[in-house]
Coordinates of C-alpha atoms in Angstrom, one line a residue:
M12 CA -48.2 38.8 67.8
R13 CA -46.1 35.8 68.6
T14 CA -47.9 33.5 65.9
P15 CA -47.7 35.6 63.0
L16 CA -43.9 36.0 63.9
R17 CA -43.0 32.5 64.1
R18 CA -44.9 31.6 60.9
R19 CA -43.0 34.2 59.0
I20 CA -39.4 33.1 60.7
A21 CA -40.6 29.3 59.6
T22 CA -41.7 30.4 56.0
A23 CA -38.3 32.2 55.4
A24 CA -36.1 29.1 56.9
C25 CA -38.2 27.0 54.5
L26 CA -37.6 29.1 51.6
A27 CA -33.8 29.4 52.5
L28 CA -33.5 25.7 52.8
T29 CA -35.5 25.1 49.4
A30 CA -32.6 27.4 47.6
L31 CA -29.8 25.7 49.5
V32 CA -31.1 22.0 48.3
A33 CA -31.6 23.4 44.8
A34 CA -28.0 24.6 44.5
Q35 CA -26.7 21.1 45.4
P36 CA -26.1 18.7 43.0
G37 CA -27.6 15.2 43.7
M38 CA -29.6 16.4 46.5
A39 CA -33.0 17.0 45.9
Q40 CA -32.9 18.2 42.4
A41 CA -31.0 16.3 39.6
Q42 CA -29.3 17.9 36.9
P43 CA -30.5 17.6 33.3
R44 CA -28.6 14.7 31.6
E45 CA -26.5 15.6 28.4
D46 CA -27.1 13.6 25.2
P47 CA -24.5 11.5 23.8
V48 CA -22.3 13.1 21.4
D49 CA -22.3 11.7 17.8
V50 CA -19.0 11.1 16.1
Q51 CA -18.9 10.0 12.7
L52 CA -16.1 8.1 11.2
L53 CA -15.7 7.6 7.4
S54 CA -13.0 5.7 5.8
I55 CA -11.5 4.1 2.7
T56 CA -8.9 1.7 2.1
D57 CA -6.7 0.3 -0.6
F58 CA -7.6 2.9 -3.3
H59 CA -4.4 2.2 -5.0
G60 CA -4.9 5.3 -7.1
Y61 CA -7.8 4.2 -9.3
L62 CA -9.2 7.6 -10.0
Q63 CA -11.1 6.2 -13.0
P64 CA -14.0 3.5 -12.3
L65 CA -13.2 -0.2 -13.1
N66 CA -15.8 -1.9 -15.1
D67 CA -14.8 -5.6 -14.4
A68 CA -16.7 -7.8 -11.8
A69 CA -13.8 -8.1 -9.4
N70 CA -12.8 -4.5 -8.9
G71 CA -16.1 -2.6 -10.3
T72 CA -18.8 -4.3 -8.3
V73 CA -19.9 -5.4 -4.7
K74 CA -22.6 -7.9 -3.7
D75 CA -25.6 -7.3 -1.7
A76 CA -27.0 -10.0 0.8
Q77 CA -29.3 -11.3 -2.3
G78 CA -26.3 -11.8 -4.4
N79 CA -26.8 -9.0 -6.6
S80 CA -24.1 -7.3 -8.2
I81 CA -23.9 -3.3 -7.7
V82 CA -21.8 -1.3 -9.9
V83 CA -19.5 1.1 -7.8
G84 CA -16.0 3.0 -7.9
G85 CA -14.5 6.1 -9.0
A86 CA -13.1 8.9 -7.6
A87 CA -16.0 11.4 -8.7
Y88 CA -18.5 8.9 -7.1
V89 CA -16.3 8.5 -4.1
A90 CA -16.3 12.4 -3.5
T91 CA -20.0 12.8 -4.0
H92 CA -20.8 9.9 -1.6
L93 CA -18.7 11.1 0.9
N94 CA -20.2 14.8 0.9
N95 CA -23.9 13.1 1.1
L96 CA -22.7 11.1 4.1
R97 CA -21.2 13.9 5.9
A98 CA -24.4 16.2 5.5
G99 CA -26.1 17.0 8.8
H100 CA -22.9 15.8 11.0
R101 CA -21.5 18.2 13.1
N102 CA -18.4 15.8 14.0
S103 CA -17.2 13.9 11.2
I104 CA -13.6 12.4 10.7
T105 CA -12.4 11.0 7.4
F106 CA -9.4 8.6 6.8
S107 CA -7.7 6.1 4.7
T108 CA -6.4 2.5 5.8
G109 CA -3.5 2.8 3.7
D110 CA -2.3 1.5 0.2
N111 CA -3.7 4.7 -1.2
F112 CA -0.8 5.1 -4.1
S113 CA 1.5 3.0 -5.6
G114 CA -1.0 1.3 -7.3
W115 CA -1.1 0.5 -11.2
P116 CA -3.0 3.1 -13.3
T117 CA -0.7 4.5 -15.6
E118 CA -2.0 8.0 -15.4
V119 CA -1.2 8.0 -11.7
A120 CA 2.0 5.7 -11.6
Y121 CA 3.7 7.9 -14.2
H122 CA 3.4 10.9 -12.2
A123 CA 4.8 9.6 -8.9
D124 CA 1.4 8.9 -7.4
E125 CA 1.1 12.8 -6.7
P126 CA -2.6 12.4 -8.5
T127 CA -3.9 10.4 -5.5
I128 CA -2.4 12.6 -3.4
E129 CA -4.5 15.3 -5.0
F130 CA -7.4 13.2 -4.8
L131 CA -7.1 12.5 -1.0
N132 CA -6.6 16.4 -0.2
R133 CA -9.7 17.2 -2.3
I134 CA -11.9 14.7 -0.4
G135 CA -10.8 16.1 3.0
V136 CA -8.9 13.1 4.3
D137 CA -7.5 14.0 7.9
F138 CA -4.9 11.3 8.3
T139 CA -3.8 7.8 7.0
T140 CA -1.9 5.0 8.2
V141 CA 0.8 3.5 6.0
G142 CA 0.2 0.7 3.9
N143 CA 2.8 -1.9 2.7
H144 CA 2.6 0.1 -0.8
E145 CA 3.2 3.3 0.8
L146 CA 6.6 1.9 1.1
D147 CA 7.3 0.7 -2.4
I148 CA 9.9 3.3 -3.1
S149 CA 11.2 4.4 0.3
L150 CA 10.5 5.8 3.6
E151 CA 12.1 9.1 2.5
F152 CA 9.6 9.4 -0.7
L153 CA 6.9 8.7 1.6
R154 CA 7.7 11.1 4.2
D155 CA 9.4 14.0 2.5
H156 CA 7.9 13.9 -1.2
M157 CA 4.4 12.6 -0.4
G158 CA 4.1 14.1 2.9
K159 CA 5.9 17.4 2.5
G160 CA 5.8 18.1 -1.4
H161 CA 9.8 17.9 -1.5
C162 CA 10.7 17.7 -5.3
F163 CA 13.0 15.4 -6.8
G164 CA 14.8 15.4 -10.5
Q165 CA 13.5 17.8 -13.0
I166 CA 10.1 19.7 -11.9
D167 CA 7.2 18.8 -13.8
L168 CA 9.0 15.7 -15.4
D169 CA 10.1 13.5 -12.8
S170 CA 8.1 15.1 -9.8
C171 CA 6.0 18.1 -8.3
F172 CA 3.7 18.0 -11.4
T173 CA 1.3 20.5 -12.2
D174 CA -2.3 19.3 -10.8
S175 CA -5.8 19.8 -11.9
S176 CA -6.2 22.9 -10.4
G177 CA -2.9 24.3 -12.3
R178 CA -0.8 24.4 -9.0
R179 CA 2.4 22.3 -8.2
F180 CA 2.3 19.4 -6.1
H181 CA 2.8 20.4 -2.6
G182 CA 2.3 17.0 -0.5
A183 CA -0.5 16.0 1.5
D184 CA -2.7 18.2 3.6
F185 CA -3.3 15.2 6.1
A186 CA -1.1 13.3 8.5
I187 CA 0.9 10.1 7.4
S188 CA 1.0 7.5 10.5
T189 CA 2.1 4.5 11.9
A190 CA 3.2 3.1 15.0
N191 CA 4.9 0.0 14.1
I192 CA 7.4 0.8 11.5
T193 CA 11.1 1.4 12.8
R194 CA 14.8 1.4 11.6
K195 CA 16.3 -1.9 11.8
G196 CA 17.0 -3.1 15.4
S197 CA 15.0 0.0 16.8
D198 CA 11.5 0.2 18.5
R199 CA 11.1 4.1 17.8
P200 CA 8.4 4.5 15.3
L201 CA 9.7 6.7 12.2
L202 CA 6.4 8.4 11.9
Q203 CA 4.0 9.8 14.5
P204 CA 2.3 6.5 15.9
Y205 CA -0.9 7.9 16.5
V206 CA -3.3 11.0 15.7
I207 CA -5.7 12.7 18.3
K208 CA -8.7 14.5 16.7
H209 CA -11.1 16.5 18.8
V210 CA -14.7 16.7 18.5
T211 CA -17.4 19.3 19.7
A212 CA -19.4 18.7 22.7
G213 CA -21.6 21.7 23.6
H214 CA -18.7 24.2 24.3
R215 CA -16.3 21.6 25.1
Q216 CA -13.7 19.5 23.1
I217 CA -13.6 15.6 23.2
P218 CA -10.4 13.7 22.0
V219 CA -10.8 10.8 19.9
G220 CA -7.3 8.7 19.3
F221 CA -6.7 6.7 16.4
I222 CA -3.8 4.3 16.5
N223 CA -2.4 3.8 13.4
L224 CA -0.5 0.5 12.2
T225 CA 0.9 -1.5 9.0
T226 CA 1.0 -5.3 8.2
P227 CA 4.3 -6.6 9.3
T228 CA 4.6 -8.2 5.8
T229 CA 5.9 -4.9 4.4
V230 CA 9.4 -5.0 5.4
T231 CA 10.1 -8.0 3.3
G232 CA 7.3 -7.8 0.6
S233 CA 8.1 -8.0 -3.1
T234 CA 7.3 -4.4 -3.7
S235 CA 7.8 -3.0 -0.3
Y236 CA 11.2 -4.6 0.4
Q237 CA 13.0 -2.1 2.9
P238 CA 16.1 -4.0 4.3
Q239 CA 16.9 -0.9 6.4
L240 CA 13.4 -1.0 8.1
D241 CA 12.0 -3.2 10.8
N242 CA 8.5 -3.6 12.3
L243 CA 7.0 -4.1 15.9
A244 CA 4.3 -6.7 16.7
L245 CA 0.7 -5.4 16.0
V246 CA -0.7 -6.2 19.3
Q247 CA 1.8 -5.3 21.5
T248 CA 2.3 -1.9 19.6
A249 CA -1.5 -1.3 19.8
N250 CA -1.7 -2.0 23.4
R251 CA 1.2 0.0 24.4
Y252 CA -0.1 3.3 22.5
A253 CA -3.8 2.6 23.8
A254 CA -2.4 2.8 27.3
E255 CA -0.4 5.9 26.6
L256 CA -3.7 7.7 25.0
R257 CA -5.5 6.9 28.1
R258 CA -2.9 8.4 30.3
R259 CA -3.4 11.5 28.1
G260 CA -7.0 11.8 28.8
V261 CA -8.1 10.0 25.4
K262 CA -10.8 7.4 26.4
A263 CA -12.4 7.1 22.6
I264 CA -9.7 5.0 20.8
V265 CA -9.7 3.7 17.2
A266 CA -7.1 1.0 15.8
N267 CA -6.8 1.9 12.0
I268 CA -4.6 -1.0 10.8
H269 CA -3.3 -2.1 7.4
E270 CA -3.8 -5.8 7.8
G271 CA -6.9 -7.7 6.8
G272 CA -8.7 -11.0 7.0
T273 CA -11.9 -12.6 5.2
A274 CA -15.4 -12.6 6.2
G275 CA -17.4 -13.7 3.5
D276 CA -18.3 -11.6 0.0
V277 CA -21.3 -9.4 1.1
Y278 CA -20.2 -6.0 1.4
D279 CA -22.1 -5.3 4.7
R280 CA -22.2 -8.5 6.3
C281 CA -19.8 -10.9 8.5
T282 CA -19.4 -14.4 8.2
T283 CA -20.0 -16.9 11.3
N284 CA -16.4 -17.9 11.0
P285 CA -14.0 -14.7 10.2
T286 CA -10.4 -15.4 9.5
G287 CA -7.3 -13.6 8.9
P288 CA -4.5 -12.0 10.9
V289 CA -6.8 -8.9 11.8
F290 CA -9.3 -11.2 13.6
D291 CA -6.3 -12.5 15.3
F292 CA -5.5 -8.9 16.3
A293 CA -9.2 -8.0 17.3
K294 CA -9.2 -11.0 19.6
A295 CA -6.2 -9.6 21.6
A296 CA -6.1 -5.9 21.2
S297 CA -6.7 -3.9 24.4
P298 CA -10.2 -3.4 25.4
D299 CA -9.4 0.2 25.5
I300 CA -9.6 -0.1 21.8
D301 CA -13.3 0.8 20.9
A302 CA -13.4 0.2 17.1
I303 CA -10.8 -1.6 14.6
V304 CA -11.0 -0.4 11.1
T305 CA -8.9 -2.7 8.6
G306 CA -7.5 -3.1 5.1
H307 CA -5.0 -4.7 3.0
W308 CA -6.8 -7.9 1.9
H309 CA -9.3 -6.2 -0.3
A310 CA -12.1 -7.8 1.5
L311 CA -15.4 -6.4 2.6
F312 CA -16.7 -7.1 5.4
N313 CA -18.7 -5.6 8.7
C314 CA -18.6 -7.2 11.8
S315 CA -19.1 -6.7 15.6
L316 CA -16.8 -8.8 17.8
P317 CA -16.0 -9.2 21.4
D318 CA -12.8 -7.6 22.5
P319 CA -10.6 -9.5 25.4
D320 CA -13.1 -8.4 28.1
G321 CA -16.1 -9.5 25.8
N322 CA -17.5 -6.3 25.1
P323 CA -18.5 -6.1 21.4
R324 CA -16.9 -3.8 18.9
P325 CA -16.9 -3.1 15.2
V326 CA -14.1 -4.8 12.9
V327 CA -14.7 -3.6 9.5
E328 CA -12.9 -3.6 6.0
A329 CA -14.3 -1.3 3.2
A330 CA -13.1 -3.6 0.0
N331 CA -10.6 -1.6 -2.1
H332 CA -10.3 0.5 -5.2
G333 CA -12.8 3.0 -3.8
R334 CA -15.8 0.6 -4.1
L335 CA -17.1 1.0 -0.5
I336 CA -16.9 3.6 2.2
N337 CA -17.4 2.5 5.8
E338 CA -19.3 4.5 8.3
I339 CA -18.6 3.9 11.9
N340 CA -20.8 6.3 14.1
L341 CA -19.5 6.5 17.6
K342 CA -21.6 7.4 20.7
L343 CA -19.4 9.2 23.4
D344 CA -20.4 10.0 26.7
P345 CA -20.0 13.9 27.4
R346 CA -18.7 13.7 30.8
T347 CA -16.2 11.0 30.6
G348 CA -15.4 11.1 26.8
E349 CA -15.7 7.0 26.8
V350 CA -17.4 5.4 23.9
I351 CA -21.1 3.9 24.5
R352 CA -20.4 0.6 22.7
S353 CA -23.9 -0.4 22.8
A354 CA -25.1 2.7 21.0
T355 CA -22.0 2.6 18.4
T356 CA -23.2 1.6 14.7
S357 CA -21.2 0.7 11.8
V358 CA -22.3 0.2 8.1
N359 CA -20.4 -0.3 4.7
H360 CA -21.9 1.7 2.0
P361 CA -21.4 1.0 -1.6
V362 CA -20.2 3.8 -3.7
T363 CA -22.7 3.5 -6.5
R364 CA -22.6 5.4 -9.7
D365 CA -26.2 6.5 -9.6
V366 CA -25.4 9.7 -8.4
T367 CA -24.0 12.9 -9.7
P368 CA -20.4 12.7 -9.8
D369 CA -18.3 15.5 -8.2
P370 CA -17.7 18.0 -10.8
E371 CA -14.3 19.0 -9.4
M372 CA -13.3 15.1 -9.4
V373 CA -14.3 14.8 -13.1
K374 CA -12.1 17.7 -13.7
L375 CA -9.3 16.2 -11.8
V376 CA -9.5 12.7 -13.5
D377 CA -9.7 14.2 -16.9
H378 CA -6.7 16.3 -16.1
W379 CA -4.3 13.2 -15.1
K380 CA -5.7 10.9 -18.0
S381 CA -4.6 13.8 -20.3
R382 CA -1.5 13.9 -18.7
G383 CA -0.8 10.3 -18.8
A384 CA -1.2 10.3 -22.4
Q385 CA 1.3 13.1 -23.0
T386 CA 3.8 11.3 -20.6
Y387 CA 3.4 7.9 -22.5
A388 CA 4.5 9.9 -25.7
R389 CA 7.8 11.0 -24.3
P390 CA 11.0 9.5 -26.1
V391 CA 13.2 7.9 -23.6
A392 CA 15.7 5.9 -25.9
T393 CA 16.6 4.5 -29.5
I394 CA 16.9 1.0 -30.6
S395 CA 18.4 -0.4 -33.8
A396 CA 15.8 -3.4 -34.1
D397 CA 13.1 -5.3 -32.2
I398 CA 13.9 -6.4 -28.8
T399 CA 11.2 -9.0 -27.8
R400 CA 10.2 -11.9 -25.5
V401 CA 10.8 -14.5 -28.2
R402 CA 12.9 -17.3 -26.7
D403 CA 15.2 -19.5 -28.3
A404 CA 15.7 -23.4 -27.6
D405 CA 18.0 -22.4 -24.8
G406 CA 15.4 -20.3 -23.0
E407 CA 17.2 -16.7 -23.9
S408 CA 15.4 -13.7 -25.4
A409 CA 16.7 -10.2 -26.6
L410 CA 14.4 -8.7 -24.0
G411 CA 15.3 -11.3 -21.1
N412 CA 18.9 -10.6 -21.7
L413 CA 18.7 -6.6 -21.7
A414 CA 16.4 -6.8 -18.6
A415 CA 19.3 -8.9 -16.6
D416 CA 21.8 -6.2 -18.1
A417 CA 19.6 -3.2 -16.8
Q418 CA 19.7 -4.9 -13.2
Y419 CA 23.3 -5.7 -13.3
A420 CA 23.9 -1.9 -14.2
D421 CA 21.5 -0.7 -11.4
S422 CA 23.4 -2.8 -8.7
R423 CA 26.7 -1.5 -9.9
R424 CA 25.6 2.2 -9.3
T425 CA 23.6 1.4 -6.0
P426 CA 26.1 2.4 -3.0
G427 CA 26.4 -1.2 -1.5
G428 CA 25.4 -3.3 -4.4
G429 CA 28.2 -4.3 -6.7
A430 CA 26.6 -7.1 -8.1
D431 CA 28.9 -10.2 -9.5
L432 CA 26.0 -11.1 -12.1
A433 CA 22.3 -10.6 -12.4
M434 CA 19.4 -12.8 -13.3
V435 CA 15.9 -12.5 -14.2
A436 CA 12.9 -14.8 -14.4
V437 CA 11.9 -14.9 -17.9
A438 CA 9.1 -17.5 -17.9
P439 CA 8.9 -18.1 -14.2
A440 CA 7.5 -21.5 -12.6
K441 CA 4.8 -19.8 -10.8
G442 CA 3.7 -15.8 -10.2
S443 CA 3.9 -13.3 -12.7
A444 CA 6.4 -12.6 -15.5
S445 CA 8.4 -9.7 -15.3
L446 CA 8.7 -9.4 -19.0
R447 CA 5.4 -7.9 -19.9
G448 CA 5.9 -6.4 -23.7
D449 CA 7.9 -6.2 -26.7
L450 CA 10.0 -3.3 -27.9
R451 CA 9.4 -2.9 -31.6
H452 CA 11.5 -0.7 -34.0
A453 CA 8.6 0.1 -36.1
K454 CA 6.6 3.1 -35.0
G455 CA 3.4 2.4 -33.2
A456 CA 0.1 4.0 -33.2
D457 CA 1.0 7.1 -31.0
P458 CA 1.4 10.3 -33.2
A459 CA 4.8 10.8 -31.1
D460 CA 6.3 7.7 -32.4
R461 CA 9.1 7.1 -34.8
D462 CA 10.8 4.3 -36.2
G463 CA 13.5 3.2 -33.6
T464 CA 12.0 5.4 -30.9
V465 CA 11.1 3.8 -27.6
L466 CA 8.4 6.0 -25.8
F467 CA 8.0 6.3 -22.1
G468 CA 5.0 4.1 -21.9
E469 CA 6.6 1.6 -23.9
A470 CA 9.4 1.0 -21.8
W471 CA 7.3 1.1 -18.9
A472 CA 5.0 -1.7 -20.4
A473 CA 8.1 -3.8 -21.6
F474 CA 9.5 -4.7 -18.5
G475 CA 8.7 -4.6 -14.6
Y476 CA 5.9 -4.8 -12.0
A477 CA 6.9 -2.1 -9.7
N478 CA 9.6 -4.3 -7.7
P479 CA 12.8 -3.4 -6.5
V480 CA 16.2 -4.5 -7.7
L481 CA 17.8 -6.2 -4.9
T482 CA 21.5 -7.0 -4.4
V483 CA 22.1 -9.9 -2.1
S484 CA 24.7 -12.5 -1.0
V485 CA 24.5 -16.2 -2.1
T486 CA 26.8 -19.0 -2.2
G487 CA 28.0 -20.5 -5.6
T488 CA 26.0 -23.4 -4.6
Q489 CA 22.9 -21.5 -4.5
L490 CA 23.5 -19.9 -8.2
D491 CA 24.1 -23.3 -9.1
Q492 CA 20.8 -24.7 -7.7
A493 CA 19.1 -21.8 -9.1
L494 CA 20.2 -22.8 -12.5
E495 CA 19.3 -26.4 -12.0
Q496 CA 15.5 -25.2 -11.1
Q497 CA 15.1 -23.7 -14.5
W498 CA 13.9 -27.4 -15.3
Q499 CA 11.1 -28.6 -12.6
A500 CA 9.4 -32.0 -12.5
Q501 CA 5.5 -31.7 -12.8
P502 CA 3.1 -33.7 -11.4
N503 CA 1.9 -35.3 -14.7
G504 CA 5.6 -36.6 -15.4
S505 CA 6.4 -33.5 -17.6
T506 CA 9.3 -31.3 -17.3
R507 CA 8.6 -27.4 -17.2
F508 CA 11.3 -24.9 -18.4
A509 CA 11.3 -22.0 -16.6
P510 CA 14.4 -20.1 -17.8
L511 CA 16.6 -17.5 -16.4
A512 CA 18.2 -14.8 -17.9
V513 CA 21.8 -14.1 -16.9
S514 CA 23.6 -10.7 -17.3
D515 CA 26.4 -10.5 -20.0
N516 CA 29.2 -11.2 -18.1
V517 CA 27.9 -14.6 -17.7
R518 CA 28.1 -17.9 -19.8
Y519 CA 26.9 -21.4 -19.0
S520 CA 26.3 -24.7 -20.6
Y521 CA 23.6 -27.3 -19.8
D522 CA 23.0 -30.9 -20.7
A523 CA 19.5 -31.5 -20.8
T524 CA 19.6 -35.4 -21.3
R525 CA 20.6 -35.7 -17.8
P526 CA 18.4 -35.9 -15.0
I527 CA 16.6 -32.9 -13.3
G528 CA 19.0 -31.4 -10.8
E529 CA 22.0 -32.6 -12.6
R530 CA 21.9 -30.6 -15.7
V531 CA 24.3 -27.8 -15.2
D532 CA 28.2 -28.4 -14.0
P533 CA 29.6 -25.5 -11.9
A534 CA 32.6 -25.7 -14.0
D535 CA 30.6 -24.8 -17.0
V536 CA 29.3 -21.6 -15.5
L537 CA 31.6 -18.6 -16.1
I538 CA 31.4 -15.2 -14.1
N539 CA 33.7 -12.6 -15.8
G540 CA 35.3 -15.7 -17.7
R541 CA 36.0 -17.6 -14.1
P542 CA 34.5 -20.8 -13.4
L543 CA 31.7 -20.6 -10.6
Q544 CA 32.9 -21.7 -7.1
T545 CA 30.6 -23.3 -5.0
D546 CA 32.0 -22.5 -1.7
R547 CA 32.5 -18.7 -2.6
T548 CA 29.9 -15.8 -1.8
Y549 CA 28.7 -13.8 -4.7
R550 CA 26.6 -10.7 -4.9
L551 CA 23.5 -11.3 -7.0
A552 CA 21.3 -8.6 -8.6
A553 CA 17.5 -9.8 -8.9
L554 CA 14.0 -8.7 -8.2
A555 CA 12.8 -9.0 -4.9
Y556 CA 9.6 -11.1 -6.3
T557 CA 12.3 -13.7 -7.5
L558 CA 14.7 -13.7 -4.3
I559 CA 11.7 -14.3 -1.7
G560 CA 10.7 -17.4 -3.9
A561 CA 7.7 -15.9 -5.6
D562 CA 8.6 -17.1 -8.8
G563 CA 9.1 -20.6 -7.9
Y564 CA 13.1 -20.8 -7.4
T565 CA 13.6 -21.6 -4.1
A566 CA 17.5 -21.7 -4.4
F567 CA 17.6 -18.0 -3.2
T568 CA 16.3 -19.0 0.4
G569 CA 18.8 -17.9 3.1
Y570 CA 20.2 -15.0 1.0
T571 CA 22.0 -12.4 3.3
D572 CA 22.9 -8.5 3.2
A573 CA 20.2 -7.2 1.0
V574 CA 20.6 -3.7 -0.6
R575 CA 17.7 -2.2 -2.3
G576 CA 18.3 -0.6 -5.8
S577 CA 15.7 1.2 -8.2
R578 CA 12.5 -0.1 -9.2
D579 CA 12.5 -2.3 -12.1
Y580 CA 10.8 0.4 -14.3
E581 CA 13.5 3.0 -13.3
A582 CA 16.3 0.6 -13.5
F583 CA 15.1 -0.6 -17.1
R584 CA 14.3 2.9 -18.4
T585 CA 17.6 4.4 -17.1
Y586 CA 19.7 1.5 -18.8
L587 CA 18.0 2.4 -22.2
A588 CA 18.3 6.2 -21.8
G589 CA 22.3 5.6 -20.9
H590 CA 23.1 4.3 -24.7
E591 CA 22.7 6.5 -27.7
T592 CA 21.3 3.2 -29.6
V593 CA 20.3 0.0 -27.7
T594 CA 21.1 -3.1 -30.0
P595 CA 19.3 -6.5 -29.2
P596 CA 21.5 -8.5 -27.1
A597 CA 23.0 -11.6 -28.7
L598 CA 21.5 -14.9 -27.4
D599 CA 25.0 -16.6 -26.5
R600 CA 24.7 -17.0 -22.7
A601 CA 23.4 -20.2 -22.3
T602 CA 24.5 -23.3 -24.5
A603 CA 23.1 -26.8 -24.8
L604 CA 25.8 -29.5 -24.8
H605 CA 23.6 -32.2 -26.4

């Protein structure tokens, strides 16, 4: 009787021990390992409002590794490719790396860049960083109009246009974010510094953080010049928020930075020696950042570069104008939320036109093309005769003088402006000319045109390149030097004449027989009838492009107290519309002594 009893007791104890061991993790029986979590990141950059595909080689093609050109781009094709790429992905996040709007297609620019917001909403963008061109008008325009849909001016004439679905503009359905744009003298970002998205892992949610950053060239850039704003250093800002995200339990971190570099001209490759500010950033930015998505340089590369700890991470840029879509596939450890770097991949996809264009996007593009034609044809002013760029022997033109008068008037309307005079680069020594088209009295080809009528599109095309009118403080000596710099010696011994138009309250004489640099006597420069005083400070209205030296006039270096006025387009159109009839200005502001 004892033996069977002992056996039964021993058997029961063994079974109990086995059950206990099975219930204890890490003892005799290992738990099944969970598979990594797939997270797809899809991004575009520097779209610039190019809804319609471009057909030139620089903007409508990309090169493959064999040097072949692939035709790419267009909103309808971007939408199709995004839909195809998302197929089968449970966790997919779409974003932009900035410069979405403030581009140059007129059907978009005429309508306060609202068509681009409609496009980004339709393709499901989750967030964007701020590019330099997002600040081409103002922080308030970006935040309140583009972000929140606040209207200004007359609805459906100045803003809040009816979109392709028949609804009024309502702003972005996505977050607009940047960590390093601040008020002057502050270290507090004006917009949310990062975005956290959650992805699904079984029944759990894992956070992924995106630190958004803007090129530090923004605040003093020619189109985005914002004297009331400042920017924080990129690396320090990225590291600060990477640490903050880690403290919040976010282990997967991406830097989405509107700053670029160059790494060859093949759309999905990386040269052995990539260069540019974003690569300097990549070398120094925190190892907690797992991927770096870039823009701004309109470059195309797909790199994997070591972080400061020597671990590789993607550093990518997807060209511009909708030519490429970048795809990064992160692999996350489901237990820790960390990125498994060794399993993460990246590829740039060309937005080819061999797919069916998205029908809703075709409708969107057609809507804004039609609306663009209507806006072009809107009458805005009346002129009594041709106002052209044709220059006389002194370098004056009716259009140049009119543009200078428009800038002067804009400054006088701007709080803190109060210009004493205005200058316009008529034929700059370098860079782009702001005078782009003539205003003709005879009616043009548009059915809405009449003799003497200036249409919206004609005014837009005559003057400006989306540059703000700045009013700055300069000395009389600087003004004198600027007038002297109209004559510039060339390497071949010739002299280039790069005239400056001046506002109607200025008259000056020059002696072209004297040496370069000695042709204008300050006593022969009259502002409001008084001789120029070289030791006095004057308020000058000019385009930012000219003041920062991009036109080739270095005399303005060191200007102070900048105040931003309207953009060139708006300043010019407002001036035209403010007169019952605009008469071509007389060419009597510059006079040769010999």
